[in-house]
């Protein structure tokens, strides 16, 4: 396998929400909660200074009382708008026109819509009607890495193909004060909105990441780590205490894959910026200094946890400050299930 990733493009919405904004909002809506002081401490330890929302923090579909129908509509419309913006920029980065795209792989979890993001992009971007579509709708934070893996599979199976990868999430629409447990307060402090896109080909379209192998791993009996449910109020992301150790649990099999035939320990890494504990456990498991994950830390601080978009944002930051030519690298993300997806390869000049 040899798949080349052209420079990614990221689209972020206009409304900047700071950590202080989040903490003030939590305190205002939960002033009498007996654990408020604990919630404030946890929120401030999430590692996120700012994030972007598609709508203002005080809007009905964020901290207001919008119905599930309203939240679902906003989640799709805003994600689709950002996805189109990122996709157009990604094609421009690759020097391609919409008619050049042979396949599109999408990841979008924060709304239920049929037809989905893939069909929307075919129409709004003007992609060919015979374009191959791989829509993925329940991968959450692992969606970007899984999409890159599927794109690499496609160009390997069909030489000459040009595959557009797009991930988009409007996680602000799951920011709800009806959920007042510790997990929900952590997610309020972590999540941000955005979209990311890139083009994957079997020949390089410029300097960047060459994917040499892909890996997927579903942690056995791990349905109780992270999940999402829906009720009359909207989507609920939740987790148990076991989730804290989930990244640590998938690192040994990931390292065995890296140490196997053709593999190498990374000199640079793109790791899903899901939170401080995820990045700390990834660095420890890979046996690398935390500075190797500096772009992941930067993405977390500036944008928060972008869900499946996160690895594309971290990868875009890597293109701005590229590794040495030939340096082995790793891209990996984790999602509900609990699963991990990864791509390994080298940086090409």
XYZ file of C-alpha atoms in Angstrom, residues 6-309:
304
model
C -2.474 16.072 0.048
C -2.453 19.071 2.385
C -5.645 19.041 4.518
C -7.985 22.010 4.835
C -9.876 22.964 7.994
C -13.051 25.050 8.253
C -13.924 26.490 11.657
C -17.073 28.493 12.486
C -17.099 32.111 13.551
C -18.173 32.101 17.203
C -15.179 31.887 19.565
C -16.067 30.489 22.999
C -13.471 30.685 25.762
C -12.973 28.497 28.800
C -14.232 31.345 30.981
C -17.377 31.562 28.851
C -18.036 27.847 29.402
C -17.396 28.004 33.155
C -19.592 31.075 33.565
C -22.392 29.351 31.653
C -22.136 26.192 33.767
C -22.126 28.212 36.988
C -25.145 30.244 35.872
C -27.248 27.190 34.999
C -26.143 25.019 37.930
C -25.641 27.562 40.706
C -27.211 25.312 43.345
C -25.548 22.050 42.336
C -23.749 20.427 45.291
C -20.784 19.436 43.084
C -20.414 22.752 41.266
C -16.917 23.416 42.660
C -15.772 19.984 41.429
C -17.308 20.628 38.009
C -15.487 23.950 37.712
C -12.171 22.306 38.609
C -12.704 19.515 36.075
C -13.719 21.944 33.314
C -10.619 24.073 33.842
C -8.423 20.961 33.652
C -9.772 19.922 30.240
C -6.904 21.638 28.420
C -9.104 23.746 26.106
C -8.569 27.513 26.044
C -10.903 28.308 23.146
C -13.168 26.509 20.725
C -15.468 27.543 17.858
C -19.237 27.065 17.759
C -21.465 27.496 14.707
C -24.000 29.349 16.874
C -23.509 31.618 19.927
C -23.200 29.896 23.304
C -26.548 31.318 24.455
C -28.445 30.203 21.367
C -31.362 27.729 21.680
C -29.439 24.860 20.060
C -26.419 25.207 22.378
C -27.184 26.157 25.986
C -30.863 26.844 25.305
C -33.898 24.583 25.247
C -34.231 23.741 21.551
C -35.990 20.507 20.677
C -34.251 17.501 19.214
C -35.715 18.380 15.796
C -34.198 21.860 15.947
C -30.835 20.592 17.170
C -30.742 17.870 14.527
C -31.494 20.337 11.738
C -28.810 22.782 12.893
C -26.287 19.983 13.419
C -26.630 18.872 9.807
C -27.013 22.243 8.103
C -24.032 23.786 9.891
C -21.849 20.703 9.450
C -22.713 20.505 5.752
C -21.806 24.167 5.248
C -18.424 23.726 6.957
C -17.827 20.428 5.126
C -18.361 22.101 1.758
C -15.948 24.902 2.689
C -13.259 22.460 3.824
C -13.752 20.189 0.802
C -13.371 23.030 -1.716
C -10.192 24.192 0.000
C -8.807 20.631 0.102
C -9.370 20.152 -3.623
C -7.657 23.490 -4.262
C -4.702 22.353 -2.117
C -4.437 19.255 -4.320
C -4.827 21.245 -7.546
C -7.962 19.313 -8.484
C -11.435 20.152 -9.743
C -14.633 18.461 -8.509
C -14.792 16.477 -11.751
C -11.399 14.927 -10.905
C -12.714 13.229 -7.742
C -13.459 9.509 -8.106
C -14.630 8.720 -4.560
C -15.713 10.514 -1.401
C -15.458 9.189 2.164
C -17.388 11.099 4.830
C -17.673 10.958 8.611
C -20.460 12.782 10.449
C -22.072 11.687 13.739
C -23.887 14.649 15.303
C -27.188 14.422 13.411
C -29.451 11.878 11.758
C -30.149 12.756 8.138
C -30.933 10.694 5.059
C -29.586 11.325 2.457
C -26.431 12.098 4.377
C -23.362 14.279 4.113
C -21.938 12.292 1.194
C -24.954 12.932 -1.045
C -25.082 16.566 0.032
C -21.450 17.071 -1.018
C -21.933 15.376 -4.377
C -24.617 17.948 -5.129
C -23.116 21.107 -3.606
C -19.573 20.475 -4.846
C -20.662 19.324 -8.284
C -18.949 15.929 -8.039
C -19.550 13.452 -10.848
C -22.755 11.398 -10.495
C -20.722 8.177 -10.754
C -18.466 9.075 -7.800
C -18.048 6.243 -5.287
C -19.453 7.091 -1.831
C -18.501 5.704 1.576
C -20.617 7.422 4.242
C -19.802 6.745 7.901
C -22.181 8.033 10.546
C -21.454 6.504 13.966
C -17.671 6.590 14.429
C -17.504 9.796 16.468
C -13.965 10.812 17.387
C -12.416 7.976 15.359
C -14.074 9.062 12.111
C -11.212 11.040 10.583
C -8.648 8.266 11.009
C -11.095 5.612 9.807
C -11.935 7.717 6.753
C -8.248 8.051 5.833
C -7.876 4.296 6.181
C -10.833 3.690 3.853
C -9.444 6.188 1.341
C -6.058 4.442 1.390
C -7.811 1.115 0.763
C -9.666 2.636 -2.175
C -6.611 4.047 -3.978
C -4.746 0.785 -3.385
C -7.574 -1.266 -4.901
C -8.180 1.202 -7.744
C -4.896 2.744 -8.950
C -5.228 6.249 -10.281
C -8.153 7.128 -8.026
C -8.506 10.471 -6.289
C -10.443 10.183 -3.044
C -11.900 13.124 -1.157
C -12.048 12.626 2.633
C -14.404 14.895 4.607
C -15.270 14.907 8.316
C -17.633 17.417 9.925
C -19.194 17.728 13.383
C -21.398 20.249 15.198
C -20.725 19.054 18.736
C -22.140 22.266 20.219
C -25.621 20.829 19.605
C -25.051 18.206 22.334
C -24.191 20.935 24.863
C -27.248 20.634 27.103
C -27.869 21.638 30.708
C -30.429 18.888 31.290
C -27.368 16.624 31.543
C -25.705 17.634 34.806
C -23.419 14.683 35.547
C -19.637 14.880 35.659
C -19.221 13.370 32.188
C -21.478 15.948 30.594
C -19.573 18.779 32.270
C -16.322 17.417 30.856
C -17.824 17.306 27.356
C -19.091 20.881 27.722
C -15.515 21.964 28.438
C -14.001 19.822 25.653
C -16.123 19.941 22.501
C -15.840 22.298 19.532
C -17.310 22.465 16.014
C -15.525 22.207 12.695
C -14.861 20.356 9.457
C -11.768 19.006 7.766
C -10.974 17.542 4.369
C -8.102 16.221 2.272
C -7.472 14.341 -0.957
C -5.823 10.896 -1.011
C -4.145 9.559 -4.158
C -1.684 6.848 -5.218
C 0.825 9.437 -6.458
C 2.074 12.435 -4.479
C 0.494 15.807 -5.245
C 3.055 17.630 -3.136
C 4.981 17.141 0.111
C 3.142 15.252 2.819
C 2.187 12.012 4.541
C 2.623 8.749 2.647
C 0.449 6.033 4.183
C 2.131 2.633 3.992
C -0.226 0.592 6.176
C -3.500 0.917 8.082
C -4.732 -0.767 11.262
C -8.046 -1.138 13.069
C -8.689 -2.568 16.507
C -11.879 -3.050 18.491
C -11.178 -3.469 22.202
C -12.965 -6.660 23.325
C -16.001 -6.229 25.582
C -15.698 -2.435 25.570
C -19.254 -1.278 24.881
C -19.308 0.300 28.334
C -16.502 2.810 27.648
C -18.119 5.512 25.484
C -21.522 5.707 23.824
C -24.219 8.031 22.506
C -27.974 7.786 23.069
C -30.921 9.833 21.844
C -34.171 10.851 23.544
C -36.776 13.592 23.217
C -34.177 16.216 24.196
C -31.454 15.230 21.738
C -28.154 13.363 21.664
C -26.318 12.388 24.835
C -22.633 11.442 24.875
C -21.750 9.468 27.963
C -19.037 7.249 29.441
C -18.059 5.322 32.560
C -14.949 5.383 34.733
C -13.553 2.610 32.519
C -13.259 5.163 29.696
C -10.360 6.824 31.495
C -8.133 3.806 30.788
C -9.447 2.976 27.313
C -6.612 4.618 25.351
C -4.054 2.928 27.581
C -5.718 -0.442 26.865
C -5.391 -0.172 23.066
C -1.787 1.053 23.080
C -0.114 -2.403 23.494
C -1.718 -3.876 20.330
C -0.987 -0.633 18.470
C 2.668 -0.793 19.475
C 2.888 -4.472 18.458
C 1.628 -3.452 15.006
C 4.177 -0.639 14.812
C 6.961 -3.022 15.826
C 5.880 -5.624 13.273
C 7.118 -6.120 9.695
C 7.614 -2.822 7.901
C 6.773 -0.767 10.948
C 8.758 1.728 13.014
C 8.277 3.819 16.115
C 7.124 7.304 15.080
C 9.344 10.349 15.043
C 6.207 12.440 14.587
C 2.608 11.659 15.453
C -0.905 12.850 14.740
C -3.064 11.766 17.683
C -6.728 12.590 18.213
C -6.887 15.564 20.585
C -9.595 14.076 22.755
C -8.321 15.418 26.064
C -5.195 15.576 28.231
C -5.442 11.986 29.485
C -5.722 10.603 25.952
C -2.610 12.476 24.812
C -0.640 11.593 27.941
C -1.483 7.885 27.620
C -0.693 7.899 23.893
C 2.737 9.442 24.492
C 3.476 6.971 27.269
C 2.255 3.979 25.267
C 4.256 4.948 22.195
C 7.340 5.656 24.281
C 7.746 9.166 22.871
C 8.219 12.546 24.478
C 5.096 14.662 24.720
C 6.645 17.203 22.319
C 6.157 14.609 19.558
C 2.431 15.228 20.102
C 2.797 19.022 20.225
C 0.407 19.609 17.328
C -2.242 17.517 19.082
C -1.798 19.586 22.240
C -2.009 22.770 20.182
C -5.221 21.632 18.503
C -6.767 20.757 21.867
C -5.886 24.143 23.348
C -7.067 26.180 20.349
C -10.053 24.185 19.055
C -11.055 21.638 21.693
C -12.065 18.098 20.850
C -13.373 18.303 17.267
C -14.533 14.700 17.146
C -13.602 12.978 13.893
C -12.253 16.261 12.529
